Amino acid sequence: MNTDSSTQDTTVDVAIIGAGPSGAVAAALLRKAGRSVLVLERQHFPRFSVGESLLPQSMAYLEEAGMLQAVVEVGFQYKNGAHFIYRDQSSSFDFRDKHSPGWGTTYQVERAVFDDLLIRCAADQGAEVRFGHTVQAMQTGTAPVLDVIDEAGVAYRVQARFVLDASGFGRVLPRLLNLEAPTRMPTRAAVFTHVRDGIPAGGTDRNKICVATHPEHRNVWFWMIPLAGGRSSVGCVAEASFLEGPEDERDAKLRALIQQEPTLNRLIGEAPFLMPVRHIGGYSANVERLHGPGYALLGNAGEFLDPVFSSGVTIALRSAHLAVQTLERRFNGETLDWQAEYDVPLRKGIDTFRAFVERWYTGELQDIIFYPHKTPQIARFISAVLAGYAWDESNPYVADPVRRLNALHEVCKGA
């Protein structure tokens, strides 16, 4: 892998903070454009990350970044849709049957393997990657400067023409530059693990993520994401107070919750946990702007909504693609309004997902999803958004998601 542990002061076209999916794809796209790129990553890869279920929209960005063949050849679990369960109701969406053109299939991945693969692809294309290097400060402006320290405590500086923050939940620049803004999403948390599922052939559709609503609490839901090799990722999301408890009781807490949902209890109720149950809370975040003098924020470093529709990686890759397009125009001499060219277009899709997420927790979207008489065209509109095509404004549920979803819910409720 083409990495460098140098601690000398460095000058580069673009410095990228974070080696996750958005950082890796941005680095690869910039290298294809002939730009010098330095990726600074605090951790060492491979490392565990949650968010294993990709959306088909992501595939176009992986293909453009020259990573698709490597992803396909790993042997990740194939994915073609989503299956929803609530008590005795169920509803499936096949992402190949959708309104928007483009990929209808993708993969369910172990993120430690997936993220490591992507950054290796970026390094193979000439990006310099430094693991174990932490950004401590930034001077913004037309020639931004990063203060960096390595694991040995050696400090150095990186001067760049531009900085992309792809630090995910680390949210490096929002923290260093005081960019945080209130999120409109309630404080929720998740507990999760991997299991050896042992599901017999035909026991469930391994090509779809399973999203199950708790039979007694409609704002509590579970994911089951079949992975390759007979493993599954399983977790529960709820308001933080619902999942509170001592750390040493998390395994028992998640086990009891799984056993309260009949389908999951049948499939994995006693399946052995392959790692201690993990907890993540307060993950919803926002900023006032996704850019500033000499920098832009990618993916979760800017805004994260909720895991329910697996939108995180798709938003991350969309942001990387859009930021590189905008940055290349700037490098080529155009005068750009980053608010109009990057912030507003990216937030359009985020706001589409937000409308769906908010109505999931009120129960309105659940009423729509489980409505038994959806017309094929309505189902294709909804399927397209669930497949990640949240920027396709030929879909009325993207062009005007709040009004359209509210009207559709009234129809379903009235019926």
C-alpha positions as semicolon CSV with decimal commas, in nm:
position;residue;x (nm);y (nm);z (nm)
1;M;0,000;0,000;0,000
2;N;0,137;0,340;-0,098
3;T;0,143;0,510;0,241
4;D;0,393;0,749;0,392
5;S;0,476;0,807;0,759
6;S;0,674;1,126;0,683
7;T;0,650;1,403;0,942
8;Q;0,813;1,674;0,732
9;D;0,622;1,987;0,637
10;T;0,428;1,914;0,319
11;T;0,269;2,115;0,038
12;V;-0,012;1,948;-0,158
13;D;-0,304;2,037;-0,383
14;V;-0,567;1,881;-0,155
15;A;-0,539;1,754;0,202
16;I;-0,811;1,513;0,310
17;I;-0,886;1,450;0,677
18;G;-1,006;1,092;0,718
19;A;-0,959;0,774;0,513
20;G;-1,318;0,645;0,524
21;P;-1,533;0,604;0,211
22;S;-1,579;0,973;0,133
23;G;-1,209;1,047;0,182
24;A;-1,100;0,750;-0,025
25;V;-1,336;0,825;-0,315
26;A;-1,248;1,196;-0,312
27;A;-0,878;1,107;-0,315
28;A;-0,920;0,871;-0,610
29;L;-1,126;1,121;-0,811
30;L;-0,870;1,395;-0,746
31;R;-0,585;1,168;-0,853
32;K;-0,773;1,090;-1,176
33;A;-0,778;1,468;-1,232
34;G;-0,402;1,483;-1,177
35;R;-0,406;1,653;-0,836
36;S;-0,160;1,576;-0,556
37;V;-0,346;1,437;-0,254
38;L;-0,251;1,370;0,108
39;V;-0,492;1,173;0,330
40;L;-0,445;1,209;0,707
41;E;-0,610;0,938;0,917
42;R;-0,597;0,926;1,297
43;Q;-0,662;0,551;1,321
44;H;-0,502;0,248;1,157
45;F;-0,693;0,036;0,904
46;P;-0,859;-0,206;0,901
47;R;-1,077;-0,086;1,186
48;F;-1,439;-0,161;1,280
49;S;-1,713;0,073;1,163
50;V;-2,089;0,040;1,167
51;G;-2,300;0,104;0,856
52;E;-2,271;-0,221;0,664
53;S;-2,565;-0,189;0,423
54;L;-2,488;0,012;0,111
55;L;-2,740;0,166;-0,130
56;P;-2,727;0,112;-0,508
57;Q;-2,672;0,484;-0,578
58;S;-2,323;0,439;-0,427
59;M;-2,214;0,203;-0,702
60;A;-2,187;0,477;-0,965
61;Y;-1,940;0,670;-0,748
62;L;-1,731;0,361;-0,676
63;E;-1,724;0,290;-1,049
64;E;-1,618;0,646;-1,134
65;A;-1,343;0,631;-0,871
66;G;-1,200;0,314;-1,026
67;M;-1,291;0,098;-0,726
68;L;-1,582;-0,110;-0,850
69;Q;-1,391;-0,412;-0,973
70;A;-1,204;-0,441;-0,643
71;V;-1,532;-0,420;-0,448
72;V;-1,704;-0,679;-0,667
73;E;-1,416;-0,926;-0,643
74;V;-1,405;-0,934;-0,261
75;G;-1,720;-1,145;-0,242
76;F;-1,939;-0,925;-0,023
77;Q;-2,303;-1,021;0,032
78;Y;-2,517;-0,917;-0,268
79;K;-2,804;-0,678;-0,193
80;N;-3,107;-0,595;-0,408
81;G;-3,358;-0,441;-0,168
82;A;-3,512;-0,398;0,175
83;H;-3,765;-0,601;0,371
84;F;-3,977;-0,432;0,641
85;I;-4,160;-0,612;0,923
86;Y;-4,409;-0,493;1,183
87;R;-4,599;-0,754;1,384
88;D;-4,770;-0,972;1,121
89;Q;-4,721;-0,719;0,840
90;S;-4,437;-0,725;0,591
91;S;-4,339;-0,527;0,285
92;S;-4,047;-0,570;0,046
93;F;-3,889;-0,331;-0,200
94;D;-3,676;-0,459;-0,487
95;F;-3,436;-0,178;-0,574
96;R;-3,413;-0,303;-0,933
97;D;-3,780;-0,204;-0,971
98;K;-3,753;0,169;-0,914
99;H;-3,834;0,499;-1,082
100;S;-3,480;0,631;-1,119
101;P;-3,231;0,495;-1,374
102;G;-2,904;0,355;-1,247
103;W;-2,779;0,069;-1,034
104;G;-3,045;-0,139;-0,859
105;T;-2,810;-0,369;-0,671
106;T;-2,521;-0,326;-0,432
107;Y;-2,359;-0,507;-0,139
108;Q;-2,381;-0,556;0,234
109;V;-2,026;-0,523;0,360
110;E;-1,808;-0,561;0,664
111;R;-1,690;-0,205;0,687
112;A;-1,346;-0,289;0,821
113;V;-1,276;-0,475;0,496
114;F;-1,466;-0,233;0,272
115;D;-1,309;0,087;0,405
116;D;-0,959;-0,063;0,397
117;L;-1,015;-0,174;0,038
118;L;-1,125;0,172;-0,078
119;I;-0,832;0,359;0,074
120;R;-0,594;0,100;-0,072
121;C;-0,747;0,165;-0,414
122;A;-0,693;0,540;-0,364
123;A;-0,330;0,478;-0,262
124;D;-0,277;0,257;-0,566
125;Q;-0,389;0,554;-0,777
126;G;-0,120;0,773;-0,621
127;A;-0,278;0,928;-0,312
128;E;-0,039;0,953;-0,017
129;V;-0,198;0,813;0,298
130;R;-0,066;0,866;0,650
131;F;-0,222;0,654;0,925
132;G;-0,186;0,746;1,292
133;H;-0,166;1,118;1,210
134;T;-0,403;1,358;1,390
135;V;-0,504;1,706;1,272
136;Q;-0,488;1,939;1,571
137;A;-0,559;2,281;1,420
138;M;-0,636;2,454;1,092
139;Q;-0,568;2,800;0,956
140;T;-0,838;2,874;0,701
141;G;-0,802;3,090;0,393
142;T;-0,697;3,072;0,029
143;A;-0,391;2,864;0,131
144;P;-0,512;2,666;0,436
145;V;-0,261;2,513;0,676
146;L;-0,312;2,206;0,896
147;D;-0,118;2,141;1,214
148;V;-0,064;1,766;1,239
149;I;0,095;1,535;1,496
150;D;0,196;1,173;1,451
151;E;0,182;0,892;1,707
152;A;0,540;0,960;1,817
153;G;0,441;1,315;1,911
154;V;0,623;1,475;1,617
155;A;0,438;1,782;1,486
156;Y;0,446;1,919;1,135
157;R;0,242;2,134;0,897
158;V;0,057;2,067;0,576
159;Q;-0,014;2,355;0,339
160;A;-0,282;2,285;0,079
161;R;-0,476;2,464;-0,189
162;F;-0,787;2,314;-0,032
163;V;-0,890;2,084;0,257
164;L;-1,169;1,825;0,256
165;D;-1,291;1,702;0,593
166;A;-1,391;1,338;0,554
167;S;-1,349;1,255;0,922
168;G;-1,700;1,114;0,969
169;F;-1,820;1,097;1,328
170;G;-1,483;1,243;1,432
171;R;-1,607;1,574;1,285
172;V;-1,261;1,730;1,298
173;L;-1,322;2,069;1,137
174;P;-1,667;2,125;1,290
175;R;-1,499;2,073;1,627
176;L;-1,181;2,274;1,559
177;L;-1,358;2,562;1,382
178;N;-1,670;2,569;1,600
179;L;-1,905;2,492;1,311
180;E;-2,158;2,275;1,497
181;A;-2,526;2,362;1,463
182;P;-2,831;2,216;1,637
183;T;-2,969;1,905;1,471
184;R;-3,341;1,870;1,416
185;M;-3,322;1,499;1,495
186;P;-3,400;1,370;1,848
187;T;-3,120;1,211;2,048
188;R;-3,120;0,843;1,961
189;A;-2,878;0,559;2,021
190;A;-2,804;0,215;1,882
191;V;-2,676;-0,111;2,030
192;F;-2,542;-0,367;1,785
193;T;-2,318;-0,665;1,723
194;H;-2,243;-0,936;1,470
195;V;-2,392;-1,283;1,504
196;R;-2,328;-1,626;1,356
197;D;-2,682;-1,644;1,223
198;G;-2,707;-2,006;1,105
199;I;-3,015;-1,918;0,902
200;P;-3,109;-2,215;0,680
201;A;-3,137;-2,168;0,306
202;G;-3,469;-1,999;0,235
203;G;-3,510;-1,892;0,596
204;T;-3,483;-1,530;0,490
205;D;-3,388;-1,332;0,181
206;R;-3,019;-1,268;0,241
207;N;-3,018;-1,028;-0,053
208;K;-3,218;-0,770;0,143
209;I;-3,164;-0,577;0,462
210;C;-3,437;-0,656;0,716
211;V;-3,582;-0,362;0,910
212;A;-3,820;-0,469;1,187
213;T;-4,031;-0,239;1,403
214;H;-4,067;-0,334;1,769
215;P;-4,416;-0,483;1,816
216;E;-4,498;-0,252;2,109
217;H;-4,291;0,059;2,036
218;R;-4,318;0,198;1,683
219;N;-4,025;0,436;1,738
220;V;-3,794;0,143;1,820
221;W;-3,660;-0,061;1,531
222;F;-3,408;-0,333;1,451
223;W;-3,178;-0,403;1,162
224;M;-3,060;-0,739;1,045
225;I;-2,802;-0,720;0,767
226;P;-2,692;-1,057;0,630
227;L;-2,320;-1,059;0,553
228;A;-2,105;-1,305;0,366
229;G;-1,994;-1,622;0,542
230;G;-2,305;-1,685;0,751
231;R;-2,272;-1,371;0,962
232;S;-2,524;-1,096;1,019
233;S;-2,504;-0,749;1,166
234;V;-2,792;-0,695;1,407
235;G;-2,882;-0,386;1,606
236;C;-3,157;-0,191;1,776
237;V;-3,218;0,184;1,749
238;A;-3,427;0,382;1,996
239;E;-3,432;0,705;2,191
240;A;-3,125;0,708;2,410
241;S;-3,314;0,663;2,736
242;F;-3,472;0,339;2,610
243;L;-3,129;0,179;2,574
244;E;-2,968;0,314;2,891
245;G;-2,800;0,067;3,123
246;P;-2,460;-0,050;3,247
247;E;-2,207;-0,147;2,984
248;D;-2,176;-0,500;3,121
249;E;-2,550;-0,555;3,065
250;R;-2,558;-0,454;2,696
251;D;-2,534;-0,810;2,566
252;A;-2,832;-0,917;2,773
253;K;-3,024;-0,600;2,679
254;L;-2,984;-0,655;2,306
255;R;-3,057;-1,027;2,336
256;A;-3,383;-0,954;2,520
257;L;-3,486;-0,692;2,264
258;I;-3,421;-0,930;1,972
259;Q;-3,633;-1,194;2,140
260;Q;-3,923;-0,947;2,168
261;E;-3,952;-0,924;1,788
262;P;-4,102;-1,251;1,658
263;T;-3,928;-1,268;1,320
264;L;-3,584;-1,181;1,453
265;N;-3,633;-1,414;1,746
266;R;-3,709;-1,696;1,504
267;L;-3,409;-1,619;1,285
268;I;-3,138;-1,520;1,533
269;G;-3,289;-1,525;1,881
270;E;-3,018;-1,754;2,024
271;A;-2,744;-1,697;1,764
272;P;-2,407;-1,644;1,932
273;F;-2,273;-1,290;1,940
274;L;-1,935;-1,268;1,766
275;M;-1,822;-0,957;1,951
276;P;-1,930;-0,761;2,259
277;V;-2,236;-0,547;2,197
278;R;-2,136;-0,194;2,097
279;H;-2,319;0,129;2,171
280;I;-2,328;0,454;1,977
281;G;-2,537;0,752;2,080
282;G;-2,597;1,115;1,994
283;Y;-2,486;1,052;1,637
284;S;-2,723;1,294;1,463
285;A;-2,530;1,611;1,384
286;N;-2,545;1,922;1,170
287;V;-2,350;2,235;1,072
288;E;-2,461;2,578;0,953
289;R;-2,261;2,548;0,630
290;L;-2,081;2,264;0,457
291;H;-1,794;2,484;0,340
292;G;-1,575;2,777;0,436
293;P;-1,260;2,958;0,323
294;G;-1,036;2,684;0,191
295;Y;-1,237;2,381;0,303
296;A;-1,551;2,172;0,257
297;L;-1,712;1,905;0,473
298;L;-1,794;1,562;0,335
299;G;-2,046;1,304;0,455
300;N;-2,093;1,261;0,828
301;A;-1,842;1,537;0,902
302;G;-2,116;1,774;0,786
303;E;-2,448;1,614;0,867
304;F;-2,571;1,273;0,977
305;L;-2,940;1,196;1,006
306;D;-3,016;0,844;1,122
307;P;-2,922;0,488;1,025
308;V;-3,274;0,368;0,941
309;F;-3,243;0,391;0,560
310;S;-2,867;0,325;0,539
311;S;-2,812;0,664;0,377
312;G;-2,478;0,747;0,542
313;V;-2,234;0,601;0,289
314;T;-2,444;0,720;-0,005
315;I;-2,446;1,079;0,124
316;A;-2,072;1,050;0,193
317;L;-1,991;0,935;-0,161
318;R;-2,230;1,186;-0,318
319;S;-2,059;1,464;-0,121
320;A;-1,714;1,347;-0,233
321;H;-1,821;1,339;-0,597
322;L;-1,987;1,681;-0,583
323;A;-1,702;1,843;-0,387
324;V;-1,439;1,719;-0,632
325;Q;-1,645;1,840;-0,929
326;T;-1,677;2,183;-0,767
327;L;-1,313;2,193;-0,664
328;E;-1,191;2,103;-1,012
329;R;-1,387;2,393;-1,157
330;R;-1,220;2,622;-0,904
331;F;-0,876;2,484;-0,983
332;N;-0,948;2,547;-1,350
333;G;-1,004;2,916;-1,286
334;E;-1,380;2,949;-1,240
335;T;-1,520;3,179;-0,972
336;L;-1,757;2,966;-0,771
337;D;-2,028;3,011;-0,511
338;W;-1,975;2,702;-0,293
339;Q;-2,311;2,759;-0,127
340;A;-2,495;2,737;-0,458
341;E;-2,271;2,477;-0,624
342;Y;-2,209;2,239;-0,333
343;D;-2,405;2,308;-0,016
344;V;-2,753;2,355;-0,164
345;P;-2,739;2,062;-0,410
346;L;-2,601;1,821;-0,149
347;R;-2,859;1,921;0,110
348;K;-3,139;1,860;-0,140
349;G;-3,088;1,486;-0,113
350;I;-3,019;1,502;0,259
351;D;-3,351;1,683;0,307
352;T;-3,527;1,412;0,104
353;F;-3,387;1,147;0,336
354;R;-3,478;1,367;0,635
355;A;-3,843;1,380;0,528
356;F;-3,848;0,999;0,509
357;V;-3,665;0,955;0,841
358;E;-3,889;1,196;1,030
359;R;-4,201;1,022;0,905
360;W;-4,058;0,683;0,988
361;Y;-4,044;0,776;1,355
362;T;-4,390;0,936;1,362
363;G;-4,525;0,616;1,207
364;E;-4,655;0,789;0,893
365;L;-4,397;0,633;0,662
366;Q;-4,455;0,296;0,824
367;D;-4,824;0,331;0,738
368;I;-4,720;0,398;0,377
369;I;-4,469;0,114;0,359
370;F;-4,711;-0,142;0,503
371;Y;-5,011;-0,018;0,306
372;P;-5,122;-0,328;0,111
373;H;-5,258;-0,155;-0,197
374;K;-4,969;0,061;-0,318
375;T;-4,984;0,126;-0,691
376;P;-4,677;-0,001;-0,882
377;Q;-4,575;0,354;-0,974
378;I;-4,592;0,480;-0,614
379;A;-4,391;0,177;-0,503
380;R;-4,126;0,258;-0,766
381;F;-4,105;0,620;-0,647
382;I;-4,053;0,506;-0,286
383;S;-3,814;0,229;-0,393
384;A;-3,595;0,481;-0,578
385;V;-3,547;0,692;-0,265
386;L;-3,480;0,385;-0,051
387;A;-3,219;0,283;-0,312
388;G;-3,041;0,615;-0,257
389;Y;-3,166;0,818;-0,553
390;A;-3,261;1,110;-0,330
391;W;-3,134;1,373;-0,576
392;D;-3,345;1,266;-0,876
393;E;-3,601;1,544;-0,897
394;S;-3,797;1,367;-1,170
395;N;-3,928;1,167;-0,872
396;P;-4,208;1,370;-0,708
397;Y;-4,107;1,228;-0,369
398;V;-3,769;1,397;-0,418
399;A;-3,892;1,717;-0,582
400;D;-4,139;1,785;-0,298
401;P;-4,097;1,508;-0,038
402;V;-4,278;1,666;0,256
403;R;-4,597;1,755;0,070
404;R;-4,603;1,432;-0,131
405;L;-4,546;1,206;0,169
406;N;-4,805;1,391;0,375
407;A;-5,062;1,358;0,096
408;L;-4,980;0,993;0,042
409;H;-5,017;0,922;0,413
410;E;-5,362;1,080;0,412
411;V;-5,464;0,846;0,130
412;C;-5,328;0,539;0,312
413;K;-5,478;0,645;0,642
414;G;-5,815;0,722;0,486
415;A;-5,823;0,386;0,311
